[in-house]
XYZ file of N, CA and C in Angstrom:
396
model
N 0.644 -1.016 -0.140
C 0.138 0.040 0.186
C 0.989 1.248 0.027
N 0.327 2.435 -0.597
C 1.358 3.746 -0.582
C 0.196 4.604 -0.504
N 0.790 5.523 0.627
C 0.122 6.705 0.712
C 0.911 7.767 0.870
N 1.201 8.474 -0.267
C 1.838 9.405 -0.509
C 1.342 10.801 -1.130
N 1.647 11.947 -0.443
C 1.229 13.280 -0.983
C 2.074 14.141 -1.174
N 2.375 14.987 -2.421
C 3.420 15.655 -2.418
C 2.333 16.981 -2.982
N 2.792 18.307 -2.654
C 1.872 19.608 -3.024
C 3.072 20.628 -2.852
N 2.375 21.539 -3.842
C 3.019 22.777 -3.881
C 1.974 23.867 -3.760
N 2.022 25.018 -2.757
C 1.164 26.125 -2.650
C 1.474 26.914 -1.931
N 0.782 27.809 -1.496
C 0.996 29.167 -0.865
C -0.081 29.146 0.575
N 0.703 29.479 1.532
C -0.001 29.397 2.853
C -1.094 30.631 2.812
N -2.204 30.062 3.343
C -3.722 30.867 3.357
C -3.591 32.248 4.532
N -2.648 31.698 5.495
C -2.624 32.555 6.513
C -1.111 32.104 7.517
N -0.736 32.957 8.355
C 0.267 32.632 9.259
C 0.396 31.109 9.735
N 1.369 30.492 9.692
C 1.546 29.041 10.572
C 0.970 29.336 12.115
N 0.436 28.383 12.345
C -0.118 28.262 14.089
C 0.746 27.277 14.659
N 1.800 27.460 15.545
C 2.690 26.906 16.255
C 2.178 26.552 17.475
N 2.211 25.234 18.227
C 1.664 24.731 19.365
C 2.725 23.782 20.223
N 2.667 23.766 21.414
C 3.659 22.723 22.223
C 2.633 21.888 22.772
N 3.181 20.490 22.515
C 1.904 19.316 23.057
C 2.273 19.413 24.743
N 1.634 18.738 25.345
C 1.878 18.567 26.775
C 3.066 17.737 27.109
N 3.496 16.990 25.855
C 4.824 16.392 25.791
C 6.004 17.079 25.728
N 5.757 18.437 25.407
C 6.891 19.162 24.953
C 7.229 19.296 23.408
N 6.290 18.556 22.667
C 6.640 18.525 20.962
C 6.073 19.542 20.322
N 6.968 20.295 19.552
C 6.176 21.331 18.580
C 5.553 20.806 17.712
N 4.168 21.590 17.369
C 3.488 21.007 16.425
C 2.951 22.227 15.474
N 3.152 22.246 14.295
C 2.712 23.483 13.573
C 1.677 23.387 12.320
N 0.438 24.079 12.440
C -0.454 23.498 11.427
C -0.890 24.881 10.496
N -0.789 24.355 9.354
C -1.231 25.769 8.439
C -2.137 25.114 6.944
N -2.698 25.767 6.192
C -3.391 25.659 5.274
C -2.673 25.756 3.966
N -2.626 25.156 2.971
C -2.186 25.229 1.489
C -3.233 25.577 0.701
N -2.955 26.662 -0.039
C -3.863 26.704 -1.354
C -3.358 26.195 -2.692
N -3.605 25.209 -3.077
C -2.921 24.581 -4.237
C -3.919 24.410 -5.495
N -3.298 25.455 -6.330
C -4.176 25.285 -7.493
C -4.401 24.242 -8.347
N -5.700 24.224 -9.001
C -6.139 22.923 -9.448
C -6.363 23.414 -11.343
N -5.921 23.238 -12.328
C -6.085 23.537 -13.599
C -7.439 22.288 -13.929
N -8.221 23.374 -14.600
C -9.526 22.942 -15.239
C -9.350 23.035 -16.707
N -9.986 22.136 -17.165
C -10.005 21.884 -18.885
C -10.950 23.169 -19.268
N -11.952 23.718 -18.688
C -12.498 25.093 -19.125
C -11.711 26.176 -18.743
N -10.371 26.018 -18.283
C -9.746 27.383 -18.314
C -9.906 28.041 -16.854
N -10.917 27.717 -16.061
C -11.322 28.486 -14.720
C -10.427 27.540 -13.844
N -9.497 28.078 -13.204
C -8.730 27.480 -12.186
C -9.281 27.630 -10.911
N -8.985 26.305 -10.241
C -9.716 26.565 -8.846
C -8.646 26.504 -7.807
N -8.726 26.328 -6.541
C -7.667 26.211 -5.621
C -8.374 25.120 -4.678
N -7.775 24.055 -4.455
C -8.085 23.539 -3.146
C -7.320 23.944 -1.883
N -7.977 23.594 -0.592
C -7.351 24.224 0.462
C -7.260 22.930 1.416
N -5.854 22.649 1.521
C -5.097 21.428 2.044
C -4.922 21.860 3.608
N -5.532 21.190 4.696
C -4.427 21.366 5.881
C -3.392 20.395 6.281
N -2.490 21.215 6.597
C -1.248 20.364 6.752
C -0.604 20.379 8.337
N -0.009 19.399 9.028
C 0.595 19.366 10.370
C 1.862 19.062 10.044
N 2.647 19.876 10.668
C 4.207 19.653 10.582
C 4.739 19.396 12.035
N 5.575 18.216 12.476
C 6.110 18.135 14.021
C 7.179 18.319 14.293
N 7.988 18.833 15.192
C 9.205 18.919 15.878
C 9.729 20.018 15.291
N 11.264 19.758 14.853
C 12.144 20.587 14.136
C 11.215 21.519 13.020
N 10.904 20.474 12.140
C 10.502 21.303 11.053
C 9.286 22.036 11.374
N 8.674 21.843 12.567
C 7.151 22.694 12.973
C 7.908 24.317 13.341
N 8.854 24.116 14.081
C 9.505 25.150 14.613
C 10.218 25.965 13.542
N 10.947 25.419 12.595
C 11.419 26.386 11.318
C 10.321 26.632 10.566
N 8.938 25.895 10.135
C 8.061 26.397 9.681
C 7.224 27.542 10.268
N 7.223 27.853 11.539
C 6.594 28.778 12.240
C 7.724 30.095 12.364
N 8.885 29.996 11.876
C 9.805 30.779 12.218
C 10.085 31.584 10.971
N 9.946 30.748 9.665
C 10.171 31.276 8.321
C 9.111 31.512 7.506
N 7.950 30.806 7.834
C 6.868 30.961 6.779
C 6.012 31.857 7.379
N 5.071 32.372 6.305
C 4.104 33.438 6.663
C 3.128 33.273 5.701
N 1.688 33.870 6.022
C 0.661 34.042 4.866
C 1.414 34.252 3.259
N 1.123 33.647 2.701
C 1.520 33.799 1.145
C 2.942 32.998 0.761
N 3.501 32.466 1.988
C 4.733 31.833 1.207
C 4.592 30.604 0.676
N 5.263 30.433 -0.435
C 5.521 29.302 -1.304
C 6.096 28.122 -0.628
N 5.529 27.045 -0.763
C 6.132 26.119 0.061
C 5.684 24.576 -0.817
N 6.625 23.706 -0.659
C 6.298 22.057 -1.238
C 6.435 21.434 0.171
N 5.338 20.537 0.329
C 5.210 19.436 1.270
C 5.161 17.931 0.645
N 5.933 17.173 1.409
C 5.715 15.922 0.986
C 5.350 15.033 2.343
N 4.221 14.214 2.391
C 3.856 13.664 3.367
C 2.951 12.625 3.009
N 1.774 12.366 4.108
C 0.857 11.081 3.845
C -0.611 11.675 4.241
N -1.507 11.385 3.751
C -3.112 11.765 3.857
C -3.302 10.772 5.357
N -4.097 11.568 6.121
C -4.441 10.963 7.231
C -6.026 11.417 7.314
N -6.952 10.520 7.985
C -8.302 11.026 8.246
C -8.518 10.773 10.019
N -9.213 11.409 10.403
C -9.686 11.375 11.662
C -11.293 11.972 11.770
N -11.836 11.542 12.909
C -13.172 12.331 13.108
C -13.595 12.304 14.515
N -14.492 13.163 14.744
C -14.633 13.518 16.216
C -15.986 13.960 16.100
N -16.859 14.147 17.493
C -18.201 14.333 17.521
C -18.050 15.820 18.020
N -18.767 16.906 17.479
C -18.560 18.243 17.762
C -19.585 18.492 18.831
N -19.751 19.860 19.160
C -20.695 20.055 20.565
C -22.151 20.002 20.020
N -22.630 20.093 18.723
C -23.993 19.740 18.272
C -24.086 18.136 18.281
N -23.234 17.325 18.323
C -23.441 16.017 18.568
C -23.476 15.482 17.110
N -22.832 15.986 16.227
C -22.754 15.541 14.849
C -21.090 15.234 14.457
N -20.986 13.966 13.951
C -19.841 13.535 13.416
C -19.155 14.395 12.441
N -17.637 14.919 12.534
C -17.123 15.481 11.812
C -15.954 14.760 11.199
N -15.767 14.628 9.980
C -14.672 14.229 9.508
C -13.525 15.020 9.026
N -12.302 14.764 9.113
C -10.759 15.645 8.882
C -10.135 14.900 8.223
N -9.696 15.631 6.874
C -8.645 14.958 6.052
C -7.644 15.900 5.994
N -6.097 15.647 6.402
C -4.987 16.506 6.573
C -3.964 15.517 6.179
N -2.906 16.607 5.635
C -1.497 16.045 5.343
C -0.694 16.001 6.443
N -0.016 14.811 6.871
C 1.149 14.596 8.219
C 2.083 14.851 7.224
N 2.761 16.077 7.286
C 3.898 16.672 6.502
C 5.204 16.037 7.066
N 6.026 15.214 6.104
C 7.079 14.495 6.784
C 8.412 15.409 6.245
N 8.130 16.283 5.255
C 9.159 17.088 4.472
C 8.688 18.281 4.101
N 9.392 19.776 4.553
C 8.964 21.295 4.076
C 9.958 21.524 3.137
N 9.699 22.082 2.107
C 10.764 22.871 1.198
C 10.174 23.954 1.284
N 11.217 25.261 1.569
C 10.968 26.348 1.378
C 10.952 26.961 -0.144
N 10.203 27.364 -0.795
C 10.553 27.729 -2.302
C 10.720 29.230 -2.686
N 10.870 30.000 -1.605
C 11.246 31.154 -2.041
C 11.688 31.955 -0.536
N 12.828 32.959 -0.758
C 12.938 33.490 0.388
C 12.024 34.319 1.158
N 12.228 34.710 2.346
C 11.224 35.614 3.030
C 10.942 36.615 2.324
N 12.222 37.458 1.821
C 11.639 38.791 1.144
C 11.086 38.802 -0.317
N 11.099 37.766 -1.051
C 10.333 37.432 -1.979
C 9.006 37.830 -2.092
N 8.272 38.234 -3.140
C 6.507 38.654 -3.174
C 6.157 37.607 -4.078
N 4.752 37.308 -3.576
C 3.933 36.471 -4.317
C 3.685 37.162 -5.431
N 3.952 36.277 -6.674
C 3.991 36.795 -8.242
C 5.249 36.647 -8.728
N 6.353 36.526 -8.172
C 7.703 36.974 -8.537
C 8.298 35.304 -8.628
N 9.142 35.265 -9.679
C 9.849 33.975 -9.912
C 10.289 33.350 -8.628
N 10.010 32.261 -8.368
C 10.694 31.637 -6.761
C 11.685 30.983 -7.252
N 12.580 31.465 -6.271
C 14.033 30.703 -6.302
C 14.281 29.712 -4.990
N 14.527 28.557 -5.508
C 14.554 27.498 -4.259
C 15.697 27.950 -3.058
N 15.478 27.656 -1.876
C 16.060 28.285 -0.774
C 16.885 27.069 -0.301
N 18.094 27.130 0.066
C 18.773 25.833 0.852
C 18.386 26.037 2.168
N 17.526 24.747 2.759
C 17.254 24.748 4.197
C 17.794 23.872 4.883
N 19.020 23.814 4.824
C 19.534 22.376 5.219
C 18.658 21.329 5.062
N 18.536 20.515 3.775
C 17.377 19.519 3.539
C 17.764 18.377 4.398
N 18.989 18.125 4.687
C 19.333 16.779 5.407
C 18.622 16.697 6.896
N 18.704 17.831 7.480
C 18.228 18.204 8.729
C 16.995 17.993 8.475
N 16.050 18.700 7.758
C 14.715 18.982 7.896
C 13.960 17.750 7.390
N 14.932 16.654 6.605
C 14.195 15.447 6.282
C 14.407 14.420 7.219
N 15.036 14.754 8.269
C 15.066 13.885 9.370
C 14.367 13.900 10.461
N 12.991 13.757 10.425
C 12.237 14.305 11.794
C 12.714 13.715 13.144
N 13.617 13.106 13.153
C 14.036 12.491 14.696
C 15.481 13.378 15.054
N 15.784 14.190 14.231
C 16.881 14.928 14.348
C 16.746 16.280 15.113
N 17.169 16.294 16.487
C 16.927 17.383 17.106
C 18.159 18.272 17.362
N 19.124 18.087 16.330
C 20.223 19.019 16.489
C 20.113 19.833 15.101
N 19.403 21.125 15.295
C 19.509 21.873 14.217
C 20.672 22.816 14.505
N 21.356 23.171 12.809
C 22.542 23.581 13.094
C 22.230 25.305 13.049
N 21.364 25.846 13.200
C 21.446 27.301 13.616
C 20.190 27.384 14.971
């Protein structure tokens, strides 16, 4: 079985960083991902993403609304009962790797230039030794 998601999009708002009771960083953000349609009327999908530990801290520090990023991870679904007693289903990407695709100073609409974000460190979720 294979469950792999690769997306490129822009953050719809600033990332939300929280610390779990166990002391782990978790960062949540929503990506707007363009979807081309044959009719020419492009649409966007809004995908919820969750990043953990060191990558969560880096995402919260360096990303903001409008940032262009690439994410690689897996889809997960969960459900819960809301206050009205209705079952709510949620689908989100558990992000394993975040790629910052433009520098913080670039504006949306300019040609993105990949940024070196110490790929080996960020692609290893268990590595707690950030070089900066």
